[in-house]
Amino acid sequence: MRALVLGLMLATTACSLTSRLDLPPPPVAAAYPVALDGEAVPEWRAMFGDPRLQRLIALALNENRDLRIAALNAEGARAQIGIQRAQSLPNVNLDAGYTRQRQPSGVAGAGVGVTPGENTGITFGQVTAQAALTSFEIDLFGRLRAQNAAASERYLASREGQRAVRLAVIGAVADAYLAERLADEQLRLTRATLADWQDSLRLTQQRHAAGQSGGMDLAQAEGQVRQAEADLAQRQREHMQASHALVLAVGYPMLTDLPEPIDLMGQPIRTALAADTPSDLLIRRPDIMQAEHELRAANADVGAARAAFFPRLSLTGAFGFASLALQSLFQSANQSWSFSPALSVPIFRGGELKASLDLSRVRTSIAIATYEKAIQTAFREVADGLAARATFTAQLDAQKAAVAQAKRRLALTRLSHRAGVTSRLELLDAQRTLYAAQQALLSARHGELTSATALYRALGGGA
């Protein structure tokens, strides 16, 4: 018992060969190229106000397989901590046994005055019971503590990885939903445009039959309708594919009781998000926090590799009782014990220890580069999001004005065409211009919303 207490005292006063880790300075500018005022990053339900989108995100957070895998990885890392910590504690086993044996008299009586042949043999039984301490290592140089620290940091990294996957799932569902909304509205616009152009074709056919227009006008009207029919087939395909992508992002078949969707132009997604300084990303972005914990784990591995060069002291002991009869087993005269300290000093390992240390140092350098890369990537994503926010408002205003102008032009061109002032070709051009302007407006609005979602993720989200 005194030896065990002494061993525990040595373990608590042991030194550590893990050097202190100083994180490298962020390899980015101190401020973003574009600075905008706005609201703080909200929780995801406040960010995405569409009730249909909220239902889909909530469903994905329960059903998405990537998120399940990340959660299981975190649980596995936590279990690994328990395995690693157990190596720092003594293993105590309680053993009990009974042995029955027979020895020839010539063997059993050798040296005690028993002559071979006087008896045929000796039969006896033995009962044992003992508590054994098996190979408890005294962590003199912090090898086990370094391994414990590495396991703990990797668990924290897996937790941050789970947060990163959760944020990515939210963003992926939002992006897939917006893509599905865009495809749906482009499909509706194409159908309405096709119907309008079919009406125009029927009017042209009537005028051609009455001899009021030539074959060129009829051919142009028919070509325009056929192109719209081709666009309709393309939009139908894109809408089906966008719907499939949304189901995959959610990880569950589409529900039938979802709220009615909101059009892109009326989507209540917050676009006025603001960023403070790049240093805020170091504590908000889960992928940066994950890279930091991986770096700390790699640094702890270097400490464990250094400690492997030094001697290891281990203790093995047992205390128990042994008796020929069970009823007298626990008498004081039948006590037995053993105590076996062992010292292991590495002399020659063929370069294995040095190679392990070199490998740990290389992995630490890789972890540093990964950490710095995560910061640079985050800086770029936030800068891109702020740049998008600064320009999309002007683009949308200009595109809305272009749509309004195209509508006015088409109305005037129709009046002029009916009066015989303008040609059929000019009417076709006005129709195509309006159609293209409306499609561009939908694309611009979709781009504004997806850039807001990307900025939300880049700022760390509210996950």
Coordinates of C-alpha atoms in Angstrom, one line a residue:
M1 CA 0.0 0.0 0.0
R2 CA 2.9 2.4 0.8
A3 CA 4.4 1.6 -2.5
L4 CA 1.2 2.4 -4.3
V5 CA 0.8 5.8 -2.5
L6 CA 4.5 6.6 -3.3
G7 CA 3.8 5.7 -7.0
L8 CA 0.8 8.0 -7.1
M9 CA 2.8 10.8 -5.6
L10 CA 5.5 10.4 -8.2
A11 CA 2.9 10.5 -10.9
T12 CA 1.4 13.8 -9.7
T13 CA 4.8 15.4 -9.4
A14 CA 6.1 14.2 -12.7
C15 CA 7.5 16.7 -15.3
S16 CA 6.1 17.3 -18.7
L17 CA 8.0 17.5 -22.0
T18 CA 5.1 19.1 -23.9
S19 CA 6.1 22.6 -24.9
R20 CA 3.7 25.5 -24.6
L21 CA 1.8 26.2 -27.8
D22 CA 1.7 29.8 -29.0
L23 CA -0.9 30.1 -31.8
P24 CA 0.5 31.7 -35.0
P25 CA -0.9 35.2 -35.7
P26 CA -3.8 35.3 -38.2
P27 CA -2.3 35.5 -41.7
V28 CA -4.9 38.0 -42.9
A29 CA -5.4 41.7 -42.9
A30 CA -6.7 43.4 -39.8
A31 CA -9.9 44.6 -41.5
Y32 CA -12.1 43.5 -44.4
P33 CA -11.8 45.3 -47.8
V34 CA -15.5 46.2 -47.4
A35 CA -17.0 47.3 -44.1
L36 CA -20.7 47.5 -43.7
D37 CA -23.0 48.2 -40.8
G38 CA -25.7 45.8 -40.1
E39 CA -27.3 43.4 -37.5
A40 CA -25.4 40.7 -35.6
V41 CA -25.5 37.1 -36.8
P42 CA -28.9 35.7 -35.6
E43 CA -30.0 32.2 -34.8
W44 CA -31.0 30.3 -37.9
R45 CA -34.7 30.5 -37.3
A46 CA -34.4 34.3 -37.2
M47 CA -32.2 34.3 -40.3
F48 CA -34.5 32.3 -42.4
G49 CA -38.1 33.5 -41.9
D50 CA -39.8 31.4 -44.5
P51 CA -41.9 28.8 -42.5
R52 CA -41.5 26.2 -45.2
L53 CA -37.7 26.6 -45.2
Q54 CA -37.7 26.5 -41.4
R55 CA -39.6 23.1 -41.4
L56 CA -37.1 21.7 -43.9
I57 CA -34.1 22.9 -41.9
A58 CA -35.5 21.4 -38.7
L59 CA -36.2 18.1 -40.5
A60 CA -32.6 18.1 -41.9
L61 CA -31.1 18.6 -38.5
N62 CA -32.8 15.4 -37.4
E63 CA -32.4 13.3 -40.6
N64 CA -29.3 14.4 -42.4
R65 CA -26.7 11.6 -42.5
D66 CA -23.7 13.8 -42.5
L67 CA -24.8 15.3 -39.2
R68 CA -25.4 11.9 -37.8
I69 CA -21.9 10.8 -38.8
A70 CA -20.4 13.9 -37.2
A71 CA -22.3 13.3 -33.9
L72 CA -21.2 9.6 -33.8
N73 CA -17.6 10.7 -34.5
A74 CA -17.8 13.1 -31.5
E75 CA -19.2 10.2 -29.3
G76 CA -16.3 8.0 -30.5
A77 CA -13.8 10.7 -29.6
R78 CA -15.3 11.0 -26.1
A79 CA -15.0 7.2 -25.7
Q80 CA -11.4 7.4 -26.7
I81 CA -10.7 9.9 -23.9
G82 CA -11.9 7.3 -21.4
I83 CA -9.7 4.6 -23.0
Q84 CA -6.7 6.9 -22.8
R85 CA -7.3 8.1 -19.3
A86 CA -7.6 4.5 -18.1
Q87 CA -4.0 3.9 -19.0
S88 CA -3.0 6.5 -16.4
L89 CA -4.7 4.7 -13.6
P90 CA -3.7 1.4 -11.9
N91 CA -5.4 -1.8 -13.0
V92 CA -6.6 -3.8 -10.0
N93 CA -7.8 -7.3 -10.5
L94 CA -9.4 -9.6 -7.9
D95 CA -8.5 -13.2 -8.6
A96 CA -9.7 -16.4 -6.8
G97 CA -8.8 -20.0 -7.7
Y98 CA -8.8 -23.6 -6.5
T99 CA -6.2 -26.1 -7.6
R100 CA -6.4 -29.9 -7.0
Q101 CA -3.3 -32.0 -7.8
R102 CA -1.5 -35.2 -7.1
Q103 CA 2.3 -35.7 -6.9
P104 CA 4.2 -39.0 -6.8
S105 CA 5.8 -39.7 -3.4
G106 CA 9.2 -39.6 -4.9
V107 CA 8.7 -36.1 -6.1
A108 CA 6.6 -34.7 -3.3
G109 CA 8.8 -36.2 -0.6
A110 CA 12.2 -35.4 -2.0
G111 CA 14.4 -33.7 0.6
V112 CA 11.9 -34.2 3.4
G113 CA 12.7 -37.8 4.4
V114 CA 10.0 -39.6 2.4
T115 CA 11.4 -42.7 0.7
P116 CA 10.1 -43.5 -2.8
G117 CA 7.8 -46.4 -2.8
E118 CA 6.6 -45.9 0.8
N119 CA 3.4 -44.2 -0.5
T120 CA 1.9 -44.2 -3.9
G121 CA 1.6 -40.4 -3.9
I122 CA 0.3 -37.3 -2.3
T123 CA -3.0 -35.6 -3.3
F124 CA -3.9 -32.1 -2.0
G125 CA -5.8 -29.0 -3.0
Q126 CA -5.0 -25.3 -2.7
V127 CA -7.3 -22.3 -2.5
T128 CA -6.0 -18.8 -3.4
A129 CA -7.5 -15.3 -3.3
Q130 CA -5.6 -12.1 -4.1
A131 CA -5.9 -8.5 -5.3
A132 CA -3.3 -7.7 -8.0
L133 CA -2.0 -4.4 -9.3
T134 CA -0.8 -5.0 -12.9
S135 CA 1.8 -2.9 -14.6
F136 CA 0.9 0.6 -13.3
E137 CA 3.2 3.1 -15.1
I138 CA 4.5 6.0 -13.1
D139 CA 4.2 8.9 -15.5
L140 CA 7.6 10.5 -14.7
F141 CA 8.0 12.5 -17.9
G142 CA 4.4 13.2 -18.8
R143 CA 4.0 10.7 -21.7
L144 CA 0.6 9.5 -20.6
R145 CA -0.6 13.0 -19.7
A146 CA 0.4 14.2 -23.1
Q147 CA -1.6 11.4 -24.7
N148 CA -4.6 12.3 -22.5
A149 CA -4.3 15.9 -23.6
A150 CA -4.1 14.9 -27.2
A151 CA -7.2 12.7 -26.9
S152 CA -9.1 15.5 -25.1
E153 CA -8.2 18.1 -27.8
R154 CA -9.3 15.7 -30.6
Y155 CA -12.6 15.2 -28.8
L156 CA -13.1 19.0 -28.7
A157 CA -12.1 19.1 -32.4
S158 CA -14.8 16.6 -33.2
R159 CA -17.3 18.6 -31.3
E160 CA -16.4 21.7 -33.3
G161 CA -16.6 19.5 -36.4
Q162 CA -20.1 18.6 -35.4
R163 CA -21.0 22.3 -35.2
A164 CA -19.4 22.9 -38.6
V165 CA -21.4 20.1 -40.2
R166 CA -24.6 21.4 -38.5
L167 CA -23.9 24.9 -40.0
A168 CA -23.1 23.4 -43.4
V169 CA -26.4 21.4 -43.3
I170 CA -28.4 24.6 -42.5
G171 CA -26.7 26.4 -45.4
A172 CA -27.0 23.4 -47.8
V173 CA -30.8 23.2 -47.2
A174 CA -31.2 26.9 -47.6
D175 CA -29.2 26.9 -50.8
A176 CA -31.1 23.9 -52.2
Y177 CA -34.5 25.4 -51.2
L178 CA -33.6 28.7 -52.9
A179 CA -32.4 26.8 -56.0
E180 CA -35.7 24.9 -56.1
R181 CA -37.6 28.2 -55.7
L182 CA -35.6 29.7 -58.6
A183 CA -36.3 26.7 -60.8
D184 CA -40.0 26.8 -60.0
E185 CA -40.4 30.5 -60.7
Q186 CA -38.3 30.3 -63.9
L187 CA -40.6 27.4 -65.0
R188 CA -43.7 29.5 -64.2
L189 CA -42.3 32.5 -66.1
T190 CA -41.4 30.3 -69.1
R191 CA -44.9 28.8 -69.2
A192 CA -46.5 32.3 -69.0
T193 CA -44.2 33.5 -71.7
L194 CA -44.9 30.5 -73.9
A195 CA -48.6 31.1 -73.6
D196 CA -48.2 34.7 -74.5
W197 CA -46.1 33.9 -77.6
Q198 CA -48.5 31.2 -78.6
D199 CA -51.3 33.8 -78.6
S200 CA -49.1 36.0 -80.7
L201 CA -48.4 33.1 -83.1
R202 CA -52.2 32.5 -83.5
L203 CA -52.7 36.1 -84.3
T204 CA -49.9 36.0 -86.9
Q205 CA -51.4 32.9 -88.4
Q206 CA -54.8 34.6 -88.8
R207 CA -53.2 37.6 -90.3
H208 CA -51.2 35.4 -92.7
A209 CA -54.3 33.5 -93.7
A210 CA -56.0 36.9 -94.4
G211 CA -53.1 38.0 -96.5
Q212 CA -52.1 40.8 -94.1
S213 CA -48.6 39.5 -93.3
G214 CA -45.9 37.6 -95.1
G215 CA -44.4 34.2 -94.6
M216 CA -41.4 35.8 -92.9
D217 CA -43.5 37.1 -90.0
L218 CA -45.1 33.6 -89.6
A219 CA -41.7 31.9 -89.6
Q220 CA -40.4 34.2 -87.0
A221 CA -43.4 33.8 -84.7
E222 CA -43.2 30.0 -85.1
G223 CA -39.5 30.0 -84.4
Q224 CA -40.0 32.0 -81.2
V225 CA -42.6 29.6 -79.9
R226 CA -40.5 26.6 -80.6
Q227 CA -37.6 28.2 -78.7
A228 CA -39.9 28.8 -75.8
E229 CA -41.1 25.2 -75.9
A230 CA -37.4 24.1 -75.7
D231 CA -36.9 26.5 -72.8
L232 CA -39.9 25.0 -71.1
A233 CA -38.5 21.5 -71.3
Q234 CA -35.2 22.7 -69.9
R235 CA -36.9 24.5 -67.0
Q236 CA -39.0 21.4 -66.2
R237 CA -35.8 19.3 -66.1
E238 CA -34.1 21.9 -63.9
H239 CA -37.0 22.1 -61.5
M240 CA -37.1 18.3 -61.1
Q241 CA -33.4 18.1 -60.5
A242 CA -33.6 21.0 -58.0
S243 CA -36.4 19.2 -56.1
H244 CA -34.2 16.0 -56.0
A245 CA -31.3 18.0 -54.6
L246 CA -33.5 19.5 -51.9
V247 CA -34.6 16.1 -50.8
L248 CA -31.0 14.9 -50.6
A249 CA -30.0 18.0 -48.6
V250 CA -32.8 17.4 -46.1
G251 CA -32.1 13.6 -46.0
Y252 CA -35.8 12.7 -45.9
P253 CA -38.7 12.5 -48.5
M254 CA -40.5 15.7 -49.0
L255 CA -43.4 16.2 -46.6
T256 CA -46.9 16.9 -47.9
D257 CA -48.0 19.2 -45.1
L258 CA -45.4 21.9 -45.6
P259 CA -46.5 25.6 -45.5
E260 CA -46.9 27.3 -48.8
P261 CA -43.6 28.6 -50.3
I262 CA -42.8 32.3 -50.5
D263 CA -41.6 33.7 -53.8
L264 CA -38.0 34.8 -54.2
M265 CA -38.8 38.5 -54.3
G266 CA -40.6 38.2 -51.0
Q267 CA -38.3 35.9 -49.2
P268 CA -37.8 37.1 -45.6
I269 CA -34.1 36.1 -45.5
R270 CA -32.0 38.7 -43.7
T271 CA -29.4 40.2 -46.0
A272 CA -28.1 43.0 -43.8
L273 CA -25.5 41.1 -41.8
A274 CA -22.4 42.8 -40.6
A275 CA -18.9 41.6 -39.6
D276 CA -16.7 43.1 -37.0
T277 CA -13.1 42.1 -37.3
P278 CA -11.3 39.0 -38.6
S279 CA -10.3 38.1 -35.1
D280 CA -13.9 37.4 -34.2
L281 CA -13.8 34.5 -36.7
L282 CA -11.3 32.7 -34.4
I283 CA -14.0 32.1 -31.9
R284 CA -17.1 32.0 -34.1
R285 CA -16.1 29.8 -36.9
P286 CA -16.4 26.1 -35.8
D287 CA -13.9 25.0 -38.6
I288 CA -11.3 27.4 -37.2
M289 CA -11.9 26.1 -33.7
Q290 CA -11.6 22.6 -35.0
A291 CA -8.3 23.3 -36.6
E292 CA -7.0 24.9 -33.4
H293 CA -7.9 21.9 -31.3
E294 CA -6.2 19.6 -33.9
L295 CA -3.1 21.8 -33.6
R296 CA -3.1 21.5 -29.8
A297 CA -3.5 17.7 -30.1
A298 CA -0.6 17.5 -32.5
N299 CA 1.5 19.6 -30.1
A300 CA 0.7 17.2 -27.3
D301 CA 1.7 14.3 -29.5
V302 CA 5.2 15.9 -29.8
G303 CA 5.4 15.9 -26.0
A304 CA 4.5 12.2 -25.8
A305 CA 7.1 11.4 -28.5
R306 CA 9.8 13.3 -26.5
A307 CA 8.8 11.4 -23.3
A308 CA 9.3 8.1 -25.1
F309 CA 13.1 8.7 -25.0
F310 CA 13.1 8.6 -21.2
P311 CA 12.9 5.7 -18.8
R312 CA 9.5 4.2 -17.8
L313 CA 8.9 3.0 -14.3
S314 CA 6.1 0.6 -13.7
L315 CA 4.8 -1.2 -10.6
T316 CA 3.3 -4.7 -10.3
G317 CA 2.1 -6.1 -7.0
A318 CA -0.3 -8.6 -5.4
F319 CA -1.7 -9.3 -2.0
G320 CA -3.7 -12.3 -1.0
F321 CA -4.1 -15.6 0.8
A322 CA -3.2 -19.2 0.0
S323 CA -4.3 -22.3 1.9
L324 CA -4.8 -26.0 1.6
A325 CA -8.3 -25.6 3.0
L326 CA -11.0 -23.1 2.3
Q327 CA -12.0 -22.6 5.9
S328 CA -8.5 -21.5 6.9
L329 CA -7.9 -19.4 3.8
F330 CA -8.1 -15.9 5.4
Q331 CA -6.0 -16.7 8.5
S332 CA -3.1 -14.3 8.9
A333 CA -0.6 -17.1 8.7
N334 CA -1.8 -17.7 5.1
Q335 CA -1.1 -14.3 3.8
S336 CA 1.0 -13.9 0.6
W337 CA 2.2 -10.8 -1.3
S338 CA 4.5 -9.7 -4.0
F339 CA 5.9 -6.3 -5.2
S340 CA 7.8 -5.9 -8.5
P341 CA 8.9 -2.4 -9.6
A342 CA 10.4 -2.4 -13.1
L343 CA 12.5 0.2 -14.9
S344 CA 12.7 0.2 -18.7
V345 CA 15.3 2.4 -20.4
P346 CA 15.3 2.5 -24.2
I347 CA 18.8 1.8 -25.5
F348 CA 18.4 0.8 -29.1
R349 CA 15.2 0.9 -31.1
G350 CA 16.6 1.2 -34.6
G351 CA 15.7 4.9 -34.9
E352 CA 12.0 4.3 -34.2
L353 CA 11.8 6.8 -31.4
K354 CA 13.5 9.6 -33.4
A355 CA 11.4 8.9 -36.4
S356 CA 8.2 9.1 -34.3
L357 CA 9.3 12.4 -32.9
D358 CA 10.1 13.7 -36.4
L359 CA 6.7 12.5 -37.6
S360 CA 5.0 14.3 -34.7
R361 CA 6.8 17.5 -35.5
V362 CA 5.8 17.3 -39.2
R363 CA 2.2 16.7 -38.2
T364 CA 2.3 19.7 -36.0
S365 CA 3.6 21.8 -38.9
I366 CA 0.8 20.5 -41.1
A367 CA -1.7 21.4 -38.3
I368 CA -0.3 24.9 -38.2
A369 CA -0.7 25.3 -42.0
T370 CA -4.2 23.8 -41.8
Y371 CA -5.1 26.3 -39.0
E372 CA -3.7 29.2 -41.0
K373 CA -5.5 28.1 -44.2
A374 CA -8.8 27.8 -42.3
I375 CA -8.4 31.5 -41.2
Q376 CA -7.5 32.6 -44.7
T377 CA -10.5 30.7 -46.2
A378 CA -12.8 32.3 -43.6
F379 CA -11.5 35.8 -44.3
R380 CA -12.0 35.3 -48.0
E381 CA -15.6 34.0 -47.6
V382 CA -16.6 36.9 -45.3
A383 CA -15.0 39.4 -47.7
D384 CA -16.8 37.9 -50.6
G385 CA -20.1 38.0 -48.7
L386 CA -19.6 41.6 -47.8
A387 CA -18.7 42.5 -51.3
A388 CA -21.9 40.8 -52.6
R389 CA -24.0 42.6 -50.0
A390 CA -22.5 45.9 -51.1
T391 CA -23.4 45.4 -54.8
F392 CA -26.5 43.4 -55.0
T393 CA -28.8 46.2 -53.9
A394 CA -27.7 48.4 -56.8
Q395 CA -27.9 45.5 -59.2
L396 CA -31.4 44.6 -58.2
D397 CA -32.6 48.1 -58.4
A398 CA -31.2 48.5 -61.9
Q399 CA -32.6 45.1 -63.0
K400 CA -36.1 46.0 -61.7
A401 CA -35.9 49.2 -63.7
A402 CA -34.8 47.2 -66.8
V403 CA -37.9 44.9 -66.4
A404 CA -40.2 47.9 -66.1
Q405 CA -38.6 49.5 -69.2
A406 CA -38.9 46.3 -71.1
K407 CA -42.6 46.0 -70.2
R408 CA -43.2 49.6 -71.4
R409 CA -41.4 49.0 -74.6
L410 CA -43.4 45.8 -75.3
A411 CA -46.7 47.6 -74.7
L412 CA -45.8 50.4 -77.0
T413 CA -44.4 48.0 -79.7
R414 CA -47.6 46.0 -79.7
L415 CA -49.7 49.2 -80.3
S416 CA -47.3 50.2 -83.0
H417 CA -47.4 46.8 -84.6
R418 CA -51.1 46.6 -84.6
A419 CA -51.2 50.0 -86.2
G420 CA -48.8 48.8 -88.9
V421 CA -46.0 51.2 -87.9
T422 CA -43.4 48.7 -86.7
S423 CA -42.4 45.3 -88.0
R424 CA -43.0 41.9 -86.6
L425 CA -39.3 41.6 -86.0
E426 CA -39.3 44.6 -83.6
L427 CA -42.2 43.0 -81.7
L428 CA -40.3 39.8 -81.3
D429 CA -37.3 41.6 -80.1
A430 CA -39.3 43.4 -77.5
Q431 CA -40.9 40.2 -76.3
R432 CA -37.5 38.5 -76.0
T433 CA -36.0 41.5 -74.2
L434 CA -38.7 41.4 -71.5
Y435 CA -38.4 37.6 -71.1
A436 CA -34.6 37.9 -70.7
A437 CA -34.9 40.8 -68.2
Q438 CA -37.4 38.9 -66.1
Q439 CA -35.1 35.8 -66.0
A440 CA -32.2 38.0 -65.1
L441 CA -34.2 39.6 -62.2
L442 CA -35.0 36.2 -60.8
S443 CA -31.3 35.2 -61.1
A444 CA -30.1 38.4 -59.4
R445 CA -32.5 38.0 -56.5
H446 CA -31.5 34.3 -56.1
G447 CA -27.8 35.5 -56.1
E448 CA -28.6 38.0 -53.4
L449 CA -30.3 35.4 -51.2
T450 CA -27.6 32.8 -51.6
S451 CA -24.9 35.3 -50.9
A452 CA -26.6 36.2 -47.7
T453 CA -26.7 32.5 -46.8
A454 CA -23.0 32.2 -47.6
L455 CA -22.2 35.2 -45.5
Y456 CA -24.2 33.7 -42.6
R457 CA -22.1 30.6 -42.8
A458 CA -18.9 32.5 -43.2
L459 CA -19.6 34.5 -40.0
G460 CA -20.1 31.3 -38.0
G461 CA -23.9 31.3 -38.1
G462 CA -26.1 30.9 -35.2
A463 CA -25.9 27.1 -35.1

